[in-house]
PDB file of C-alpha atoms in Angstrom:
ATOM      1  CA  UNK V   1     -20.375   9.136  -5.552  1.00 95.00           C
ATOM      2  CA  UNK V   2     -19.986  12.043  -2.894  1.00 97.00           C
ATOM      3  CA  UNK V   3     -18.485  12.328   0.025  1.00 97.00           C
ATOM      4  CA  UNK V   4     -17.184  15.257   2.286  1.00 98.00           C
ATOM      5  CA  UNK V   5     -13.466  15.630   3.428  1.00 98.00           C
ATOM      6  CA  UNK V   6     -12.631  18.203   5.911  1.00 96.00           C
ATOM      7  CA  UNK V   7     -15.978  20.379   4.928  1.00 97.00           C
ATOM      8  CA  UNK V   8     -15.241  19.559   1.301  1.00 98.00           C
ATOM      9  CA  UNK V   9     -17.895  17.917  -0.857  1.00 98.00           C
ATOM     10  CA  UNK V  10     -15.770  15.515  -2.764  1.00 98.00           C
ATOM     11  CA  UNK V  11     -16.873  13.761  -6.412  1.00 98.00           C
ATOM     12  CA  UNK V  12     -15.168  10.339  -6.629  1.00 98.00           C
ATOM     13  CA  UNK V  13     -14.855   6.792  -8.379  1.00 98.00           C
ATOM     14  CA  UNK V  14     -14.575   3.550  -6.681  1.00 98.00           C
ATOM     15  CA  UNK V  15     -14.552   0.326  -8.970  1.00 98.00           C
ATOM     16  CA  UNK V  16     -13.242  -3.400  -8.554  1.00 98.00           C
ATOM     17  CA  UNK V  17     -11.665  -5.300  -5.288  1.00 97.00           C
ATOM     18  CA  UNK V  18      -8.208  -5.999  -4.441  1.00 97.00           C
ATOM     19  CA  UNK V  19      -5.542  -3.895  -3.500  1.00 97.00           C
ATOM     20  CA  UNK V  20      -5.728  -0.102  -3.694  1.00 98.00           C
ATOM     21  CA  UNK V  21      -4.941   2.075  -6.607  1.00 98.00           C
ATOM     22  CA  UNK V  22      -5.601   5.687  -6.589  1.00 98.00           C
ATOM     23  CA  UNK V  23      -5.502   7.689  -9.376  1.00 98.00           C
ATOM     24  CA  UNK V  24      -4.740  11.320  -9.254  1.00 98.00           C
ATOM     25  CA  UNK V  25      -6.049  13.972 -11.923  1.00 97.00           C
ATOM     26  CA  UNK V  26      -3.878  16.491 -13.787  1.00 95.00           C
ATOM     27  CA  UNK V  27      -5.074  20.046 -13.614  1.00 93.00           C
ATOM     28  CA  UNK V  28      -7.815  21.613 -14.963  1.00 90.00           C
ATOM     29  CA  UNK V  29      -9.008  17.753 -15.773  1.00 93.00           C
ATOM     30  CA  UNK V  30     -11.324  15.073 -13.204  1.00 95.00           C
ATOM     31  CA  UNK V  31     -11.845  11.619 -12.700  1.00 96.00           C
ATOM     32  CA  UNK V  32     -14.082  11.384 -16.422  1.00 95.00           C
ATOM     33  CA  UNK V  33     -10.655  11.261 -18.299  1.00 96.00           C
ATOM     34  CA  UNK V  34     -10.148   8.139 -16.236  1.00 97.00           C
ATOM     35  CA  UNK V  35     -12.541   6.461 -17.340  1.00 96.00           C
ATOM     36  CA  UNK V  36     -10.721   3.668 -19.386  1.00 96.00           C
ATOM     37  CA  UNK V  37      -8.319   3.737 -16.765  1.00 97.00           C
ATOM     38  CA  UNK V  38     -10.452   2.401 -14.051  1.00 98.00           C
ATOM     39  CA  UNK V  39     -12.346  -0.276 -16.003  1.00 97.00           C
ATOM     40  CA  UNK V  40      -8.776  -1.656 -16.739  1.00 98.00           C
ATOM     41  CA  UNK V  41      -7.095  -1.767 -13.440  1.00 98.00           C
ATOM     42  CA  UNK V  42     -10.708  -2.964 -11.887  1.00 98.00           C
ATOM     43  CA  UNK V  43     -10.046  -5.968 -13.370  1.00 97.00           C
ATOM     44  CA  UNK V  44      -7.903  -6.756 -10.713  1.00 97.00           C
ATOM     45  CA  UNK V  45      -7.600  -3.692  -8.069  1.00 98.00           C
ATOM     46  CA  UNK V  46      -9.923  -1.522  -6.043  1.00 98.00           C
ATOM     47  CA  UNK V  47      -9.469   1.812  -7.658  1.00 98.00           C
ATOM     48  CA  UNK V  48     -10.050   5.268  -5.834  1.00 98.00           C
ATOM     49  CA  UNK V  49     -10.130   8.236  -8.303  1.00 98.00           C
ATOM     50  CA  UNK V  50     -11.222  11.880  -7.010  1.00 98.00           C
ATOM     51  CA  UNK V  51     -11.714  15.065  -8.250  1.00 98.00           C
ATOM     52  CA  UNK V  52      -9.799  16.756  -5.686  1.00 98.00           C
ATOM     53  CA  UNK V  53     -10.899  20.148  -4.498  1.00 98.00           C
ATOM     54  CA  UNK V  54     -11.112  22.692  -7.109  1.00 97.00           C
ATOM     55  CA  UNK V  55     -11.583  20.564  -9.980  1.00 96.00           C
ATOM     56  CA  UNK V  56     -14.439  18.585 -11.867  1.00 96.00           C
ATOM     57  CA  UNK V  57     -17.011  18.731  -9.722  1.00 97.00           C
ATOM     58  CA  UNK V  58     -15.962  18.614  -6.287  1.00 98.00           C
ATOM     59  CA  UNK V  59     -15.631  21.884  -4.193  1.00 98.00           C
ATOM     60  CA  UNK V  60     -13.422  24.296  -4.055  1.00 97.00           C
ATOM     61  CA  UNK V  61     -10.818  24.651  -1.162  1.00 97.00           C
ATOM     62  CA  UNK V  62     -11.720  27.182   1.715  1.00 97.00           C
ATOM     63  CA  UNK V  63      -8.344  28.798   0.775  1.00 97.00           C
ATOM     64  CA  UNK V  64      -5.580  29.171  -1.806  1.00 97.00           C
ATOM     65  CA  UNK V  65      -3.811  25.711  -1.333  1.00 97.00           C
ATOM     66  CA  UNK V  66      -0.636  24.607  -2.216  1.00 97.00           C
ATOM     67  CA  UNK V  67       0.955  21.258  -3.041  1.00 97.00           C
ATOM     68  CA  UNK V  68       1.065  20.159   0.699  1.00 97.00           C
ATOM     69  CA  UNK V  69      -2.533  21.023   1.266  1.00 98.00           C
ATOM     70  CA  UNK V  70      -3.512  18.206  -1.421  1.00 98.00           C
ATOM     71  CA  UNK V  71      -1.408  15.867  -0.080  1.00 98.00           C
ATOM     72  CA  UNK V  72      -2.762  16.140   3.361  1.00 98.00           C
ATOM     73  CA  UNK V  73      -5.812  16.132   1.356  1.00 98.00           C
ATOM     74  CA  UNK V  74      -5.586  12.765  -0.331  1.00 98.00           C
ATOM     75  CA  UNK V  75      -4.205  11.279   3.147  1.00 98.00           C
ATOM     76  CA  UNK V  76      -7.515  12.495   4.499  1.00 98.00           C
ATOM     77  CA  UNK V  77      -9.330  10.524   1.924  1.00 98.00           C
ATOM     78  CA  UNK V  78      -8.235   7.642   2.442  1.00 98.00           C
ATOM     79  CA  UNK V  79      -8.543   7.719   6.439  1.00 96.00           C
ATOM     80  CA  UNK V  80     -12.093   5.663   5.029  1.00 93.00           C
ATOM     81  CA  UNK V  81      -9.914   3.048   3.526  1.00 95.00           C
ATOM     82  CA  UNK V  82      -7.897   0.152   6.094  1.00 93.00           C
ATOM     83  CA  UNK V  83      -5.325  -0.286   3.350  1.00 93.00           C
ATOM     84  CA  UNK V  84      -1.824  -0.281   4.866  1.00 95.00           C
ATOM     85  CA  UNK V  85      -0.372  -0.593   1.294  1.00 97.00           C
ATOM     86  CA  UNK V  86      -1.477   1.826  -1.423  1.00 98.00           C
ATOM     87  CA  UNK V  87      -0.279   2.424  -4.972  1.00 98.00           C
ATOM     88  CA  UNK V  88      -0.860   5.615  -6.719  1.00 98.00           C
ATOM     89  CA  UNK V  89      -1.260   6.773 -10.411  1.00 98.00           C
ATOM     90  CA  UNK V  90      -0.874  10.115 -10.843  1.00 98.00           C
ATOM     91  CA  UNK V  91      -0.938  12.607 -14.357  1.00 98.00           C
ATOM     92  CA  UNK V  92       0.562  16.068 -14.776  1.00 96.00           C
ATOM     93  CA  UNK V  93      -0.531  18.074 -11.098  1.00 96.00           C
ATOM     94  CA  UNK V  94      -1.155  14.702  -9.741  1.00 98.00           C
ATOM     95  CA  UNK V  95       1.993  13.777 -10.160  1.00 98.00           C
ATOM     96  CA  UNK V  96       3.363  16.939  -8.167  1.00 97.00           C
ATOM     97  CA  UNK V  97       1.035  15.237  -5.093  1.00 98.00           C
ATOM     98  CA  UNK V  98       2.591  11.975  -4.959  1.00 98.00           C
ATOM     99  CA  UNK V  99       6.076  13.214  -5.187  1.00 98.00           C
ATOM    100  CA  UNK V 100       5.130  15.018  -1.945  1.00 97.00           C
ATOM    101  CA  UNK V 101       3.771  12.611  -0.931  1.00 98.00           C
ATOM    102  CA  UNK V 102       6.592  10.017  -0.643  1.00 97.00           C
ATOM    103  CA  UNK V 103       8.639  12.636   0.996  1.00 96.00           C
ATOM    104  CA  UNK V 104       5.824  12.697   3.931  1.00 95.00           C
ATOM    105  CA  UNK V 105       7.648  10.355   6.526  1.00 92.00           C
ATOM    106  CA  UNK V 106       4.562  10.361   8.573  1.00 93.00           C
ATOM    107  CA  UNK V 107       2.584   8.639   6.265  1.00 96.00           C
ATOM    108  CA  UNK V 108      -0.372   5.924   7.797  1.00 96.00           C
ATOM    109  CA  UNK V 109       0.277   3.632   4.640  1.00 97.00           C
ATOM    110  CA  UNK V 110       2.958   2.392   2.357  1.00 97.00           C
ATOM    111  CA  UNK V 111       3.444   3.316  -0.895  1.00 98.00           C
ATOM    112  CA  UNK V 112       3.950   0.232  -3.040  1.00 98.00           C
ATOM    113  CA  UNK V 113       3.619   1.239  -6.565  1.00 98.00           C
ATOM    114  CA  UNK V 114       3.966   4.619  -8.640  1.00 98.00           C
ATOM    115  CA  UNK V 115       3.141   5.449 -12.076  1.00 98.00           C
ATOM    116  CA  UNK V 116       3.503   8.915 -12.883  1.00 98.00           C
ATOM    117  CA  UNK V 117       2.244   9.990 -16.533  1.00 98.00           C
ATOM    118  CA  UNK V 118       3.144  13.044 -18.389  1.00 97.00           C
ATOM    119  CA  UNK V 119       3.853  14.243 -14.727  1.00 98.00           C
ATOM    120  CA  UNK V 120       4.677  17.688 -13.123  1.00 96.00           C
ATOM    121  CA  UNK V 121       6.928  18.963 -10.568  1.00 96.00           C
ATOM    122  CA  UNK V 122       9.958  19.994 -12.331  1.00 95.00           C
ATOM    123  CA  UNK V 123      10.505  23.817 -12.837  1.00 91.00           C
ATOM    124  CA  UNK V 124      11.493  25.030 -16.495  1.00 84.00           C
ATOM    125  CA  UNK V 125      14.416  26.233 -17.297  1.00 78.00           C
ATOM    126  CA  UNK V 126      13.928  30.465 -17.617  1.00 64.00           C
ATOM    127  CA  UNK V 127      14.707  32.078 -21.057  1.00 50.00           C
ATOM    128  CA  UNK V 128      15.497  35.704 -20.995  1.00 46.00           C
ATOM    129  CA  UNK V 129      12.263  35.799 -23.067  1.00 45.00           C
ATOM    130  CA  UNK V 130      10.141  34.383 -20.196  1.00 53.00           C
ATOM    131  CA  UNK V 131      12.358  36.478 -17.695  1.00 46.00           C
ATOM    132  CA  UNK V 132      11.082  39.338 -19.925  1.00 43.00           C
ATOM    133  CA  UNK V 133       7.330  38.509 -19.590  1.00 49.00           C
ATOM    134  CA  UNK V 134       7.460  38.045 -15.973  1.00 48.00           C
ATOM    135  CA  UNK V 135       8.694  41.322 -15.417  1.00 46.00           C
ATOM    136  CA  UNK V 136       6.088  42.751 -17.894  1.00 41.00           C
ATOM    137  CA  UNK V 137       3.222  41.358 -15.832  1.00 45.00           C
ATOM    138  CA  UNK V 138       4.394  42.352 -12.720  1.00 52.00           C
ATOM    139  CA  UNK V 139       4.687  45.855 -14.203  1.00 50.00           C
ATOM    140  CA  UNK V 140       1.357  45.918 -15.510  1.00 46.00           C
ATOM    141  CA  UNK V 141      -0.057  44.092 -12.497  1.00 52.00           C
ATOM    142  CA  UNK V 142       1.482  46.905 -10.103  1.00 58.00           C
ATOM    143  CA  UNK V 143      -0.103  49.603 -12.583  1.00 52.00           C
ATOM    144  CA  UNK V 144      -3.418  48.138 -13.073  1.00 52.00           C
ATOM    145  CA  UNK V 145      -4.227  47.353  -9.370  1.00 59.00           C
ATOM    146  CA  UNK V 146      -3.987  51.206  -8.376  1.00 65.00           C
ATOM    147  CA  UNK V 147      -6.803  52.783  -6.716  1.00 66.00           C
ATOM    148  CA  UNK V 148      -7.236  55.490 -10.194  1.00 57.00           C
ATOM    149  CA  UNK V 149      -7.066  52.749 -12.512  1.00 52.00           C
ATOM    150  CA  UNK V 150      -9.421  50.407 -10.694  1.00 60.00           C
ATOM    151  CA  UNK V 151     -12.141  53.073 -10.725  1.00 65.00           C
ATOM    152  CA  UNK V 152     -11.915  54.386 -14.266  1.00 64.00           C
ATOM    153  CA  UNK V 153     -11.213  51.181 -15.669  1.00 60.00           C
ATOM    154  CA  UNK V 154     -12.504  48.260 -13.344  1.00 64.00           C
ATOM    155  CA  UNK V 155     -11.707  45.750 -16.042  1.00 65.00           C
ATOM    156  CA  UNK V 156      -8.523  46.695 -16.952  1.00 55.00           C
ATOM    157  CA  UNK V 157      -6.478  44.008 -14.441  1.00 48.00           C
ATOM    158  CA  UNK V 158      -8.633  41.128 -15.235  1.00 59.00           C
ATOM    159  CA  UNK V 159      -8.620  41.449 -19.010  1.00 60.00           C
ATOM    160  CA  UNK V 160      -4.306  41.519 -18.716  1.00 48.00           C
ATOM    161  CA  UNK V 161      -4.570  38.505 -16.471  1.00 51.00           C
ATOM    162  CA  UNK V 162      -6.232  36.794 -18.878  1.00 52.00           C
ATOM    163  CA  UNK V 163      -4.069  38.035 -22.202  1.00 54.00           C
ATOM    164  CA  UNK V 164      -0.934  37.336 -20.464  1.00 46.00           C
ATOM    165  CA  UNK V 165      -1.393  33.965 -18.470  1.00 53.00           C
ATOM    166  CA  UNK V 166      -1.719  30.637 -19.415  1.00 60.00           C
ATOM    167  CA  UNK V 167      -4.819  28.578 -20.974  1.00 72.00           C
ATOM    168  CA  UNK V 168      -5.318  27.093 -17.406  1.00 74.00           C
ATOM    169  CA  UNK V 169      -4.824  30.406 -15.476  1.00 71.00           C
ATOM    170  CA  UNK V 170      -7.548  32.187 -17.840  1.00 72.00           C
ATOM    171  CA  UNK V 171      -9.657  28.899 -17.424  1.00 78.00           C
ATOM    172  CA  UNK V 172      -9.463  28.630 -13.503  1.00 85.00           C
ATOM    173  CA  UNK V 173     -11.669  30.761 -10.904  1.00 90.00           C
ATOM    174  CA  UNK V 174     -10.671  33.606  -8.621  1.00 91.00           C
ATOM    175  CA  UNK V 175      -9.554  31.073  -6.256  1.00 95.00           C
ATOM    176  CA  UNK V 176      -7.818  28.560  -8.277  1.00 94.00           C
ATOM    177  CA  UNK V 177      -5.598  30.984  -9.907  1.00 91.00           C
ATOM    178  CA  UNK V 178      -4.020  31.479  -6.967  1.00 93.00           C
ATOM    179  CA  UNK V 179      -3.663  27.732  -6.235  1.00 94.00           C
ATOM    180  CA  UNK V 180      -2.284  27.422  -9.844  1.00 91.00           C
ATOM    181  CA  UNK V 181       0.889  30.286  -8.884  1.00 89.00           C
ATOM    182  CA  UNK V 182       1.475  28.065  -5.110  1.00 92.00           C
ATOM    183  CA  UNK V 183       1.534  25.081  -7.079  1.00 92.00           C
ATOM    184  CA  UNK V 184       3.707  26.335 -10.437  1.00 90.00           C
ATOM    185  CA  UNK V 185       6.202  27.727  -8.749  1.00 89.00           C
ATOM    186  CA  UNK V 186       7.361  24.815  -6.206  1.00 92.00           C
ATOM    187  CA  UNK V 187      10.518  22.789  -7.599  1.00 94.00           C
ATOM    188  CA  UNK V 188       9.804  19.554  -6.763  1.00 97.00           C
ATOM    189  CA  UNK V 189      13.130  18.017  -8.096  1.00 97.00           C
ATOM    190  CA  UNK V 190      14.836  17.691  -5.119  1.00 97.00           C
ATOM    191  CA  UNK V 191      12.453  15.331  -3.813  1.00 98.00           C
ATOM    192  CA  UNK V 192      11.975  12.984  -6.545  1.00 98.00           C
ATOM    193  CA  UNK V 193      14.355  10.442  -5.406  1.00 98.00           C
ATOM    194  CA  UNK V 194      12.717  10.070  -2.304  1.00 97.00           C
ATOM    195  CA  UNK V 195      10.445   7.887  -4.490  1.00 98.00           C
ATOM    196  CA  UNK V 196      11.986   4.537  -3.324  1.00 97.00           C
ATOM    197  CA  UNK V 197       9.493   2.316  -4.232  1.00 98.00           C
ATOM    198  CA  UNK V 198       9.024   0.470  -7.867  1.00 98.00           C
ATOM    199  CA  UNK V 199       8.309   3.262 -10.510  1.00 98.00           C
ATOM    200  CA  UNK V 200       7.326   3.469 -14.207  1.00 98.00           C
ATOM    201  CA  UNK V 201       7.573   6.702 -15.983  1.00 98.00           C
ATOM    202  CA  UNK V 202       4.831   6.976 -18.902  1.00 98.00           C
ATOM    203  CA  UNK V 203       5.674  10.083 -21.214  1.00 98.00           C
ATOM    204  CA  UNK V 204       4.108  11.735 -24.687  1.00 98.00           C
ATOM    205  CA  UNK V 205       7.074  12.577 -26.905  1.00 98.00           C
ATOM    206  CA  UNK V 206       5.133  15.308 -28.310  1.00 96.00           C
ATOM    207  CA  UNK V 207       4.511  16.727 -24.703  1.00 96.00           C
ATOM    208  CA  UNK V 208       4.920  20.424 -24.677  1.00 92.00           C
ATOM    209  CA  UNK V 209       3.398  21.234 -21.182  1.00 92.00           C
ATOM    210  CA  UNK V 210       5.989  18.801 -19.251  1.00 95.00           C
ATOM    211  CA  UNK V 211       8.237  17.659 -21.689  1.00 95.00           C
ATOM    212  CA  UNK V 212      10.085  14.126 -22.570  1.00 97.00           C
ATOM    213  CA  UNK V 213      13.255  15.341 -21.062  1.00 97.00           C
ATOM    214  CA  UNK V 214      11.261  15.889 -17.387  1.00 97.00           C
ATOM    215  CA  UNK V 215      10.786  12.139 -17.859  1.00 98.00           C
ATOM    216  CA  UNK V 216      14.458  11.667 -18.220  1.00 98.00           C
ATOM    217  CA  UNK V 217      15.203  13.648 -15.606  1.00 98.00           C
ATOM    218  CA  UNK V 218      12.840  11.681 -13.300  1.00 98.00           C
ATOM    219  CA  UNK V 219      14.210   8.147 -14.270  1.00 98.00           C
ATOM    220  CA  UNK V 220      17.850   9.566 -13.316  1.00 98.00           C
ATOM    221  CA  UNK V 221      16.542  10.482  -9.897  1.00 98.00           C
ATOM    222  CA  UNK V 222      14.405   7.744  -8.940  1.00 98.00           C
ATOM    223  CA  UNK V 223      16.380   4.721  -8.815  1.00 97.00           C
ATOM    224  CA  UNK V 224      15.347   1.679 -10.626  1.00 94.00           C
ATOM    225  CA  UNK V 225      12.440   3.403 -12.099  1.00 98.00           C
ATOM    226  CA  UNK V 226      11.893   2.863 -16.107  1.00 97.00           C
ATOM    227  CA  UNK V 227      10.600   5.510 -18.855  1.00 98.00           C
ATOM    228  CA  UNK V 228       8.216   4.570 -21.614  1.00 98.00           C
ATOM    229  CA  UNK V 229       7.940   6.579 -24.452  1.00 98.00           C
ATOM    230  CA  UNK V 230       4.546   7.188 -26.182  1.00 98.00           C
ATOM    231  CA  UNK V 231       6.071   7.958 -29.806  1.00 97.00           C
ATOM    232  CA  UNK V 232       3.677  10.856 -31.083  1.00 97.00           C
ATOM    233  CA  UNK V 233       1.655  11.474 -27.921  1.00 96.00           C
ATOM    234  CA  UNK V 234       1.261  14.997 -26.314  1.00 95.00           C
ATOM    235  CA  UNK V 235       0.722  15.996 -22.288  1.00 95.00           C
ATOM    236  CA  UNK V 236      -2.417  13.080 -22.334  1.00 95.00           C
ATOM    237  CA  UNK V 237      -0.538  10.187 -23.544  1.00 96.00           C
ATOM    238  CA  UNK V 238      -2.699   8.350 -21.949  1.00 96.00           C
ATOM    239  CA  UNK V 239      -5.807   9.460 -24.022  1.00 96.00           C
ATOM    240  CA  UNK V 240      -4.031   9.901 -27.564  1.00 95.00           C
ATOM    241  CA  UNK V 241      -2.109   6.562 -27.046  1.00 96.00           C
ATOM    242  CA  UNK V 242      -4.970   4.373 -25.291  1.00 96.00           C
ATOM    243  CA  UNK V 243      -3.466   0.769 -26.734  1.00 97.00           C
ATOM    244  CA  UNK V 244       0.106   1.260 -26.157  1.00 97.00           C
ATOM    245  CA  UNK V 245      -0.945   3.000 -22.412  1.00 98.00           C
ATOM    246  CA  UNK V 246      -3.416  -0.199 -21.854  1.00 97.00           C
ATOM    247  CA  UNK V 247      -0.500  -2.453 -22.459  1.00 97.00           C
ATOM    248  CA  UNK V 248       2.156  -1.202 -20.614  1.00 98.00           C
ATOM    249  CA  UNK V 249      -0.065  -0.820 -17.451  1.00 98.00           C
ATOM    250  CA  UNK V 250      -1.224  -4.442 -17.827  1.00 97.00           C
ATOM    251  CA  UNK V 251       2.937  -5.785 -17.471  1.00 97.00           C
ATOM    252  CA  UNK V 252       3.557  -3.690 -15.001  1.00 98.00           C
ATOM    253  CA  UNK V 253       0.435  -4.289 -12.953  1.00 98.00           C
ATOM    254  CA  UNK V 254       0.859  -7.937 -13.896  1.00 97.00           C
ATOM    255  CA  UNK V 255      -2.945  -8.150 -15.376  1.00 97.00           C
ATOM    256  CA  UNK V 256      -3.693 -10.465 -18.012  1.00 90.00           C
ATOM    257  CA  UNK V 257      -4.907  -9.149 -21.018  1.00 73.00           C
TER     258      UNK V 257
END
């Protein structure tokens, strides 16, 4: 289904009746992932899922957002919706939008429920190796965007952007490479225990993009909230450990299975 948000054509999911559920993307991914996802929790729930702008195949932003712009996003949304109460699901970048968002105070809902999974929003510790890189691309950025090296070698920049950033900075447009810096380089962790509502934490132990001790971290800041570990599983625990996921989500939904 299709529908347009503040000039943005948006592709999203809705399945089941109940009480609302809306399940936020990683990056680089879209609502397909969630497939098995939204036939479970249907059982029971009326579940949202978007690709939010930039991703799958809803439109781009008009601009380079950053982690604020997708939570006024998602608020927009669900201006459709009469739900006072909302839960949200979020994985990896959608994660980063629901910590924001339960530090909006001026929210039109209440957030009941949050699972994060494999989530984002805490910043990595720098190695001098890292520190090292960043000031290597920043050279060679500076360098390569001169006027003399733009005309006698117009592919120069783009080619270094791509050797030297990440699998989802060389995979993202123009646009959304700029998004992906905003969005990367905003500590959240300060404002993960203004998640005050009933939490579970769902982490791979194998994750190398936001690893198990992020997880930890989280379940020290957000009171009362509880960590499962996915023995095995990498960033999409959710995928590579579909049985154990489906079961832990049915207890703490409270759907029979």
């Amino acid at each position: 289904m299709y529908k347009t948000v503040n000039g943005i054509k948006i592709n999203y999911e809705q399945k089941g009746s109940g009480d609302l559920i809306v399940l936020l993307h990683g990056w680089g991914s879209n609502i397909k992932l969630f497939a098995n996802l939204i036939d479970l929790l249907s059982v029971k729930y009326t579940v949202v899922a978007m690709d939010m702008p930039g991703f799958g195949e809803s439109q781009e932003p008009p601009s380079a957002w950053c982690v604020d712009d997708y939570v006024q996003f998602v608020i927009d949304f669900l201006k459709d919706y009469d739900d006072r109460k909302v839960m949200f699901l979020g994985h990896s970048f959608g994660g980063r939008v629901i910590i924001k968002l339960n530090s909006r105070s001026d929210l039109p809902f209440e957030i009941t429920k949050v699972i994060l999974v494999d989530s984002a929003g805490i910043m990595p510790p720098k190695s001098n190796k890292k520190s090292f890189r960043t000031y290597y691309y920043k050279a060679g950025k500076a360098l390569l965007s001169t006027g003399l090296v733009k005309k006698i070698a117009p592919d120069a920049l783009e080619n270094f952007r791509k050797k030297m950033g990440s699998a989802d900075y060389a995979a993202a447009s123009p646009l959304m490479r700029q998004v992906l810096v905003k969005v990367v380089n905003e500590d959240l962790e300060p404002l993960i225990p203004n998640i005050k509502c009933p939490t579970l934490l769902i982490w791979g132990t194998a994750d190398t993009a936001t690893p198990i001790s992020d997880g930890e971290k989280m379940e020290k800041l957000i009171k009362g909230s509880g960590l499962v570990r996915l023995e095995g599983a990498g960033h999409y625990s959710f995928l590579e450990q579909q049985f154990l996921f489906n079961r832990v989500m049915c207890s703490f939904m409270n759907i029979e299975e």
